[in-house]
Amino acid sequence: MTEQERRVKAEQRERFDFAVIANWLQPGEHVLDLGCGDGRLLRYLDETRDVTGYGVEIDPESVLACIRNGVDVIQMNIESGLLGFEDHSFDRAIISQALQTMHTTERILTEMLRVAAEAVVSFPNFAYRSNRAAIAAGHMPVSEDLPYDWFDTPNVRFFTIVDFEDLCGRLGIQIRERLAFDEAGREVADDPNLNGSLAFYRLGRKS
Amino acid sequence: MSPENSVGLVTPQCVRFDTPLTLKSGAVLPGFELAYETYGTLNASHSNAVLVCHALAGSHHVAGFYGDDPENIGWWDNLVGPGKPLDTNRFFVIGVNNLGGCYGSTGPLSIRPETGKRYGADFPLVTVEDWVAAQARLADHLGIETWAAVLGGSLGGMQALEWSLQFPDRIRHAMVIASAPKLSAQNIAFNEVARQAIISDPDFHGGYYAEHGVLPTRGLRLARMVGHITYLSDSQMAEKFGRQLRHGEHKFSYDVDFEIESYLRYQGNKFAAFFDANTYLMMTKALDYFDPAYAYAGHLPSALARAKARFFVASFSTDWRFAPSRSREIVFALLDNRLRVVYAEIDCDAGHDSFLLDDQHYHALLRAYLGNIAI
């Protein structure tokens, strides 16, 4: 694959991820995007769902990219929580493929559902078939959704669909909807922990 | 600096306003003058005007240099010019000396019409709110209905914030840098030390030093030395001066031993040679009084509810005078009102003074934000 093909493919994939999230949003929602990177998701959601809201990002270059993209970004470290954000101040808190890069998983999930009525979480499933095969063959997996070598990955938490759902249970978080997709972007119904490369969740507080 | 990115030769201007201005204190100024400079060109729709507000010791001389004094380069020249982050090819930029200042605007050094003598200590205390009200008169004079942006660092950032509150419909973007929504007790304490240094100088004469033909130079010098300590970070001071000795050995005297002492004395002397003591007192008091939340039982989000501007807020990691947490207070109060804001916390070693430096990332952020402002 050439660099150009790779980029086009990555962009298609990204658009697909964005569309999954956008489908869960009502028009005009007020959202918080944690680990928002260069702000492309927020921009997409603004264009397609007319959302308002803010991105949160720690990386200086990403903050600069957000500003260039006209996205409202707050530079802060969310590992210690969302201090300063008021309870129930957003319709939705989103963390798109960034939860695995943060240490304080429990606190972040709890905080998302403190500041927002509903949370959207997406992450790469470590138990996906090809990842299991890589481990069985003696190697850390490198895949479409885990595209980093073990020595330069930004990911610090490696977990599976089953693990994540266990944690939600322990934290009293209600799973309202789950979608899983394989590497080709096909929705997976059968055994998502084995067949799903990327997982999307709609989460709420148990009432 | 290459000449092609300087605004070049500039000439200060002055405008007089004869409609009385009622100040926040209740005092009335029958009329006043403001010294200002402009860079770039006001476009046909008057939509590209940017006001740069100065901090404690700044002036209207923001960029460029003077014909009779080419060494006198504007205090934010690294930011303002053709092709610079605040691009004068695109924006019409205005610098103004605040009311009560000592660089040409009406202030304690001005002649009081009623008496024919200098105001001195009789010049009323002016506040950030009063500055903004006076700046609005200048905007009217220049035909500027709405600022594309008002920006400033430190006390200048407070003016940008105040613009968004006092004239919500006349400012599209407020850029509040290295600032705070109000001073802390520690901030006020430093200001009070500076004021006491001036007031207790035997040459101060209750503020009427001009009539005695003297200047409270020693007090002003001390005030500036205290101020300078708060502008720098501990790490930067350590790096710049450490415990370096002026004479290579301990002198066992109260003369300058350490380089930091020499630096502070130099800064103090330089400042005391040209700045007016009454203006300095007044500026520190304006800082102390600034507190938009005061009228809202201390609740900043309520105070900011009337703002309509979009905000750019930035702080510096080593600024302990107005630490990043102070900027975050502003940011979260804006969030509570669902106002649009970007907030950057810039890693920079130079403490409070960082906002005046041309740190690459800092300037890239300013360039990106300003570049997206529609004109």
mmCIF file with all atom_site columns, N, CA, C and O in Angstrom, chain B residues 327-359:
data_model
loop_
_atom_site.group_PDB
_atom_site.id
_atom_site.type_symbol
_atom_site.label_atom_id
_atom_site.label_alt_id
_atom_site.label_comp_id
_atom_site.label_asym_id
_atom_site.label_entity_id
_atom_site.label_seq_id
_atom_site.pdbx_PDB_ins_code
_atom_site.Cartn_x
_atom_site.Cartn_y
_atom_site.Cartn_z
_atom_site.occupancy
_atom_site.B_iso_or_equiv
_atom_site.pdbx_formal_charge
_atom_site.auth_seq_id
_atom_site.auth_comp_id
_atom_site.auth_asym_id
_atom_site.auth_atom_id
_atom_site.pdbx_PDB_model_num
ATOM 1   N N  . SER B 1 327 ? -6.374  31.544 35.118 1.00 0.00 ? 327 SER B N  1
ATOM 2   C CA . SER B 1 327 ? -6.981  31.578 33.774 1.00 0.00 ? 327 SER B CA 1
ATOM 3   C C  . SER B 1 327 ? -8.094  30.555 33.668 1.00 0.00 ? 327 SER B C  1
ATOM 4   O O  . SER B 1 327 ? -9.117  30.796 33.022 1.00 0.00 ? 327 SER B O  1
ATOM 5   N N  . ARG B 1 328 ? -7.889  29.407 34.318 1.00 0.00 ? 328 ARG B N  1
ATOM 6   C CA . ARG B 1 328 ? -8.933  28.364 34.262 1.00 0.00 ? 328 ARG B CA 1
ATOM 7   C C  . ARG B 1 328 ? -10.223 28.837 34.913 1.00 0.00 ? 328 ARG B C  1
ATOM 8   O O  . ARG B 1 328 ? -11.308 28.435 34.501 1.00 0.00 ? 328 ARG B O  1
ATOM 9   N N  . GLU B 1 329 ? -10.107 29.708 35.934 1.00 0.00 ? 329 GLU B N  1
ATOM 10  C CA . GLU B 1 329 ? -11.326 30.273 36.543 1.00 0.00 ? 329 GLU B CA 1
ATOM 11  C C  . GLU B 1 329 ? -12.152 30.986 35.469 1.00 0.00 ? 329 GLU B C  1
ATOM 12  O O  . GLU B 1 329 ? -13.378 30.848 35.410 1.00 0.00 ? 329 GLU B O  1
ATOM 13  N N  . ILE B 1 330 ? -11.458 31.753 34.635 1.00 0.00 ? 330 ILE B N  1
ATOM 14  C CA . ILE B 1 330 ? -12.155 32.459 33.554 1.00 0.00 ? 330 ILE B CA 1
ATOM 15  C C  . ILE B 1 330 ? -12.765 31.449 32.581 1.00 0.00 ? 330 ILE B C  1
ATOM 16  O O  . ILE B 1 330 ? -13.934 31.537 32.216 1.00 0.00 ? 330 ILE B O  1
ATOM 17  N N  . VAL B 1 331 ? -11.950 30.474 32.204 1.00 0.00 ? 331 VAL B N  1
ATOM 18  C CA . VAL B 1 331 ? -12.393 29.490 31.207 1.00 0.00 ? 331 VAL B CA 1
ATOM 19  C C  . VAL B 1 331 ? -13.644 28.762 31.678 1.00 0.00 ? 331 VAL B C  1
ATOM 20  O O  . VAL B 1 331 ? -14.630 28.645 30.944 1.00 0.00 ? 331 VAL B O  1
ATOM 21  N N  . PHE B 1 332 ? -13.639 28.299 32.920 1.00 0.00 ? 332 PHE B N  1
ATOM 22  C CA . PHE B 1 332 ? -14.789 27.513 33.391 1.00 0.00 ? 332 PHE B CA 1
ATOM 23  C C  . PHE B 1 332 ? -16.024 28.387 33.584 1.00 0.00 ? 332 PHE B C  1
ATOM 24  O O  . PHE B 1 332 ? -17.151 27.920 33.403 1.00 0.00 ? 332 PHE B O  1
ATOM 25  N N  . ALA B 1 333 ? -15.803 29.668 33.922 1.00 0.00 ? 333 ALA B N  1
ATOM 26  C CA . ALA B 1 333 ? -16.957 30.576 34.013 1.00 0.00 ? 333 ALA B CA 1
ATOM 27  C C  . ALA B 1 333 ? -17.559 30.796 32.622 1.00 0.00 ? 333 ALA B C  1
ATOM 28  O O  . ALA B 1 333 ? -18.770 30.938 32.475 1.00 0.00 ? 333 ALA B O  1
ATOM 29  N N  . LEU B 1 334 ? -16.715 30.802 31.604 1.00 0.00 ? 334 LEU B N  1
ATOM 30  C CA . LEU B 1 334 ? -17.211 30.927 30.229 1.00 0.00 ? 334 LEU B CA 1
ATOM 31  C C  . LEU B 1 334 ? -17.948 29.651 29.819 1.00 0.00 ? 334 LEU B C  1
ATOM 32  O O  . LEU B 1 334 ? -19.015 29.704 29.192 1.00 0.00 ? 334 LEU B O  1
ATOM 33  N N  . LEU B 1 335 ? -17.370 28.507 30.199 1.00 0.00 ? 335 LEU B N  1
ATOM 34  C CA . LEU B 1 335 ? -18.013 27.220 29.888 1.00 0.00 ? 335 LEU B CA 1
ATOM 35  C C  . LEU B 1 335 ? -19.397 27.141 30.506 1.00 0.00 ? 335 LEU B C  1
ATOM 36  O O  . LEU B 1 335 ? -20.337 26.615 29.895 1.00 0.00 ? 335 LEU B O  1
ATOM 37  N N  . ASP B 1 336 ? -19.496 27.631 31.731 1.00 0.00 ? 336 ASP B N  1
ATOM 38  C CA . ASP B 1 336 ? -20.799 27.579 32.409 1.00 0.00 ? 336 ASP B CA 1
ATOM 39  C C  . ASP B 1 336 ? -21.851 28.363 31.642 1.00 0.00 ? 336 ASP B C  1
ATOM 40  O O  . ASP B 1 336 ? -23.048 28.097 31.767 1.00 0.00 ? 336 ASP B O  1
ATOM 41  N N  . ASN B 1 337 ? -21.394 29.345 30.881 1.00 0.00 ? 337 ASN B N  1
ATOM 42  C CA . ASN B 1 337 ? -22.316 30.139 30.070 1.00 0.00 ? 337 ASN B CA 1
ATOM 43  C C  . ASN B 1 337 ? -22.384 29.657 28.619 1.00 0.00 ? 337 ASN B C  1
ATOM 44  O O  . ASN B 1 337 ? -22.983 30.305 27.767 1.00 0.00 ? 337 ASN B O  1
ATOM 45  N N  . ARG B 1 338 ? -21.731 28.536 28.375 1.00 0.00 ? 338 ARG B N  1
ATOM 46  C CA . ARG B 1 338 ? -21.682 27.959 27.028 1.00 0.00 ? 338 ARG B CA 1
ATOM 47  C C  . ARG B 1 338 ? -21.144 28.955 26.001 1.00 0.00 ? 338 ARG B C  1
ATOM 48  O O  . ARG B 1 338 ? -21.575 28.969 24.842 1.00 0.00 ? 338 ARG B O  1
ATOM 49  N N  . LEU B 1 339 ? -20.233 29.789 26.458 1.00 0.00 ? 339 LEU B N  1
ATOM 50  C CA . LEU B 1 339 ? -19.597 30.726 25.529 1.00 0.00 ? 339 LEU B CA 1
ATOM 51  C C  . LEU B 1 339 ? -18.445 30.025 24.829 1.00 0.00 ? 339 LEU B C  1
ATOM 52  O O  . LEU B 1 339 ? -17.840 29.091 25.368 1.00 0.00 ? 339 LEU B O  1
ATOM 53  N N  . ARG B 1 340 ? -18.142 30.487 23.646 1.00 0.00 ? 340 ARG B N  1
ATOM 54  C CA . ARG B 1 340 ? -17.076 29.845 22.888 1.00 0.00 ? 340 ARG B CA 1
ATOM 55  C C  . ARG B 1 340 ? -15.719 30.297 23.421 1.00 0.00 ? 340 ARG B C  1
ATOM 56  O O  . ARG B 1 340 ? -15.482 31.487 23.641 1.00 0.00 ? 340 ARG B O  1
ATOM 57  N N  . VAL B 1 341 ? -14.837 29.339 23.669 1.00 0.00 ? 341 VAL B N  1
ATOM 58  C CA . VAL B 1 341 ? -13.519 29.671 24.226 1.00 0.00 ? 341 VAL B CA 1
ATOM 59  C C  . VAL B 1 341 ? -12.504 28.611 23.819 1.00 0.00 ? 341 VAL B C  1
ATOM 60  O O  . VAL B 1 341 ? -12.824 27.431 23.744 1.00 0.00 ? 341 VAL B O  1
ATOM 61  N N  . VAL B 1 342 ? -11.298 29.069 23.531 1.00 0.00 ? 342 VAL B N  1
ATOM 62  C CA . VAL B 1 342 ? -10.169 28.145 23.454 1.00 0.00 ? 342 VAL B CA 1
ATOM 63  C C  . VAL B 1 342 ? -9.220  28.521 24.586 1.00 0.00 ? 342 VAL B C  1
ATOM 64  O O  . VAL B 1 342 ? -9.073  29.697 24.919 1.00 0.00 ? 342 VAL B O  1
ATOM 65  N N  . TYR B 1 343 ? -8.639  27.503 25.177 1.00 0.00 ? 343 TYR B N  1
ATOM 66  C CA . TYR B 1 343 ? -7.721  27.748 26.289 1.00 0.00 ? 343 TYR B CA 1
ATOM 67  C C  . TYR B 1 343 ? -6.434  26.968 26.088 1.00 0.00 ? 343 TYR B C  1
ATOM 68  O O  . TYR B 1 343 ? -6.463  25.747 25.913 1.00 0.00 ? 343 TYR B O  1
ATOM 69  N N  . ALA B 1 344 ? -5.315  27.668 26.117 1.00 0.00 ? 344 ALA B N  1
ATOM 70  C CA . ALA B 1 344 ? -4.007  27.031 25.977 1.00 0.00 ? 344 ALA B CA 1
ATOM 71  C C  . ALA B 1 344 ? -3.169  27.305 27.212 1.00 0.00 ? 344 ALA B C  1
ATOM 72  O O  . ALA B 1 344 ? -3.139  28.433 27.708 1.00 0.00 ? 344 ALA B O  1
ATOM 73  N N  . GLU B 1 345 ? -2.540  26.262 27.698 1.00 0.00 ? 345 GLU B N  1
ATOM 74  C CA . GLU B 1 345 ? -1.638  26.393 28.840 1.00 0.00 ? 345 GLU B CA 1
ATOM 75  C C  . GLU B 1 345 ? -0.237  26.160 28.307 1.00 0.00 ? 345 GLU B C  1
ATOM 76  O O  . GLU B 1 345 ? 0.119   25.032 27.990 1.00 0.00 ? 345 GLU B O  1
ATOM 77  N N  . ILE B 1 346 ? 0.517   27.228 28.179 1.00 0.00 ? 346 ILE B N  1
ATOM 78  C CA . ILE B 1 346 ? 1.760   27.164 27.419 1.00 0.00 ? 346 ILE B CA 1
ATOM 79  C C  . ILE B 1 346 ? 2.950   26.881 28.331 1.00 0.00 ? 346 ILE B C  1
ATOM 80  O O  . ILE B 1 346 ? 3.113   27.519 29.365 1.00 0.00 ? 346 ILE B O  1
ATOM 81  N N  . ASP B 1 347 ? 3.720   25.897 27.899 1.00 0.00 ? 347 ASP B N  1
ATOM 82  C CA . ASP B 1 347 ? 4.904   25.517 28.649 1.00 0.00 ? 347 ASP B CA 1
ATOM 83  C C  . ASP B 1 347 ? 6.004   26.531 28.347 1.00 0.00 ? 347 ASP B C  1
ATOM 84  O O  . ASP B 1 347 ? 6.529   26.567 27.237 1.00 0.00 ? 347 ASP B O  1
ATOM 85  N N  . CYS B 1 348 ? 6.300   27.390 29.282 1.00 0.00 ? 348 CYS B N  1
ATOM 86  C CA . CYS B 1 348 ? 7.304   28.424 29.038 1.00 0.00 ? 348 CYS B CA 1
ATOM 87  C C  . CYS B 1 348 ? 7.988   28.739 30.350 1.00 0.00 ? 348 CYS B C  1
ATOM 88  O O  . CYS B 1 348 ? 7.360   28.780 31.396 1.00 0.00 ? 348 CYS B O  1
ATOM 89  N N  . ASP B 1 349 ? 9.276   28.952 30.282 1.00 0.00 ? 349 ASP B N  1
ATOM 90  C CA . ASP B 1 349 ? 10.099  29.051 31.478 1.00 0.00 ? 349 ASP B CA 1
ATOM 91  C C  . ASP B 1 349 ? 10.095  30.440 32.103 1.00 0.00 ? 349 ASP B C  1
ATOM 92  O O  . ASP B 1 349 ? 10.547  30.632 33.222 1.00 0.00 ? 349 ASP B O  1
ATOM 93  N N  . ALA B 1 350 ? 9.576   31.433 31.388 1.00 0.00 ? 350 ALA B N  1
ATOM 94  C CA . ALA B 1 350 ? 9.871   32.823 31.744 1.00 0.00 ? 350 ALA B CA 1
ATOM 95  C C  . ALA B 1 350 ? 8.866   33.490 32.676 1.00 0.00 ? 350 ALA B C  1
ATOM 96  O O  . ALA B 1 350 ? 8.840   34.703 32.797 1.00 0.00 ? 350 ALA B O  1
ATOM 97  N N  . GLY B 1 351 ? 8.029   32.695 33.365 1.00 0.00 ? 351 GLY B N  1
ATOM 98  C CA . GLY B 1 351 ? 7.111   33.282 34.334 1.00 0.00 ? 351 GLY B CA 1
ATOM 99  C C  . GLY B 1 351 ? 6.081   34.197 33.690 1.00 0.00 ? 351 GLY B C  1
ATOM 100 O O  . GLY B 1 351 ? 5.688   34.005 32.537 1.00 0.00 ? 351 GLY B O  1
ATOM 101 N N  . HIS B 1 352 ? 5.650   35.185 34.463 1.00 0.00 ? 352 HIS B N  1
ATOM 102 C CA . HIS B 1 352 ? 4.593   36.082 34.007 1.00 0.00 ? 352 HIS B CA 1
ATOM 103 C C  . HIS B 1 352 ? 4.988   36.828 32.725 1.00 0.00 ? 352 HIS B C  1
ATOM 104 O O  . HIS B 1 352 ? 4.162   37.083 31.862 1.00 0.00 ? 352 HIS B O  1
ATOM 105 N N  . ASP B 1 353 ? 6.253   37.178 32.635 1.00 0.00 ? 353 ASP B N  1
ATOM 106 C CA . ASP B 1 353 ? 6.738   37.931 31.471 1.00 0.00 ? 353 ASP B CA 1
ATOM 107 C C  . ASP B 1 353 ? 6.669   37.142 30.159 1.00 0.00 ? 353 ASP B C  1
ATOM 108 O O  . ASP B 1 353 ? 6.882   37.710 29.090 1.00 0.00 ? 353 ASP B O  1
ATOM 109 N N  . SER B 1 354 ? 6.363   35.856 30.256 1.00 0.00 ? 354 SER B N  1
ATOM 110 C CA . SER B 1 354 ? 6.320   35.026 29.041 1.00 0.00 ? 354 SER B CA 1
ATOM 111 C C  . SER B 1 354 ? 5.414   35.622 27.976 1.00 0.00 ? 354 SER B C  1
ATOM 112 O O  . SER B 1 354 ? 5.655   35.464 26.787 1.00 0.00 ? 354 SER B O  1
ATOM 113 N N  . PHE B 1 355 ? 4.367   36.311 28.408 1.00 0.00 ? 355 PHE B N  1
ATOM 114 C CA . PHE B 1 355 ? 3.394   36.794 27.424 1.00 0.00 ? 355 PHE B CA 1
ATOM 115 C C  . PHE B 1 355 ? 3.986   37.822 26.478 1.00 0.00 ? 355 PHE B C  1
ATOM 116 O O  . PHE B 1 355 ? 3.439   38.078 25.413 1.00 0.00 ? 355 PHE B O  1
ATOM 117 N N  . LEU B 1 356 ? 5.115   38.405 26.869 1.00 0.00 ? 356 LEU B N  1
ATOM 118 C CA . LEU B 1 356 ? 5.769   39.401 26.010 1.00 0.00 ? 356 LEU B CA 1
ATOM 119 C C  . LEU B 1 356 ? 6.816   38.783 25.087 1.00 0.00 ? 356 LEU B C  1
ATOM 120 O O  . LEU B 1 356 ? 7.336   39.460 24.207 1.00 0.00 ? 356 LEU B O  1
ATOM 121 N N  . LEU B 1 357 ? 7.119   37.517 25.297 1.00 0.00 ? 357 LEU B N  1
ATOM 122 C CA . LEU B 1 357 ? 8.192   36.884 24.525 1.00 0.00 ? 357 LEU B CA 1
ATOM 123 C C  . LEU B 1 357 ? 7.635   36.256 23.244 1.00 0.00 ? 357 LEU B C  1
ATOM 124 O O  . LEU B 1 357 ? 6.426   36.112 23.092 1.00 0.00 ? 357 LEU B O  1
ATOM 125 N N  . ASP B 1 358 ? 8.533   35.886 22.358 1.00 0.00 ? 358 ASP B N  1
ATOM 126 C CA . ASP B 1 358 ? 8.071   35.326 21.081 1.00 0.00 ? 358 ASP B CA 1
ATOM 127 C C  . ASP B 1 358 ? 8.286   33.822 21.033 1.00 0.00 ? 358 ASP B C  1
ATOM 128 O O  . ASP B 1 358 ? 8.713   33.280 20.015 1.00 0.00 ? 358 ASP B O  1
ATOM 129 N N  . ASP B 1 359 ? 7.974   33.169 22.155 1.00 0.00 ? 359 ASP B N  1
ATOM 130 C CA . ASP B 1 359 ? 7.996   31.708 22.197 1.00 0.00 ? 359 ASP B CA 1
ATOM 131 C C  . ASP B 1 359 ? 7.268   31.167 20.963 1.00 0.00 ? 359 ASP B C  1
ATOM 132 O O  . ASP B 1 359 ? 6.160   31.609 20.634 1.00 0.00 ? 359 ASP B O  1
#
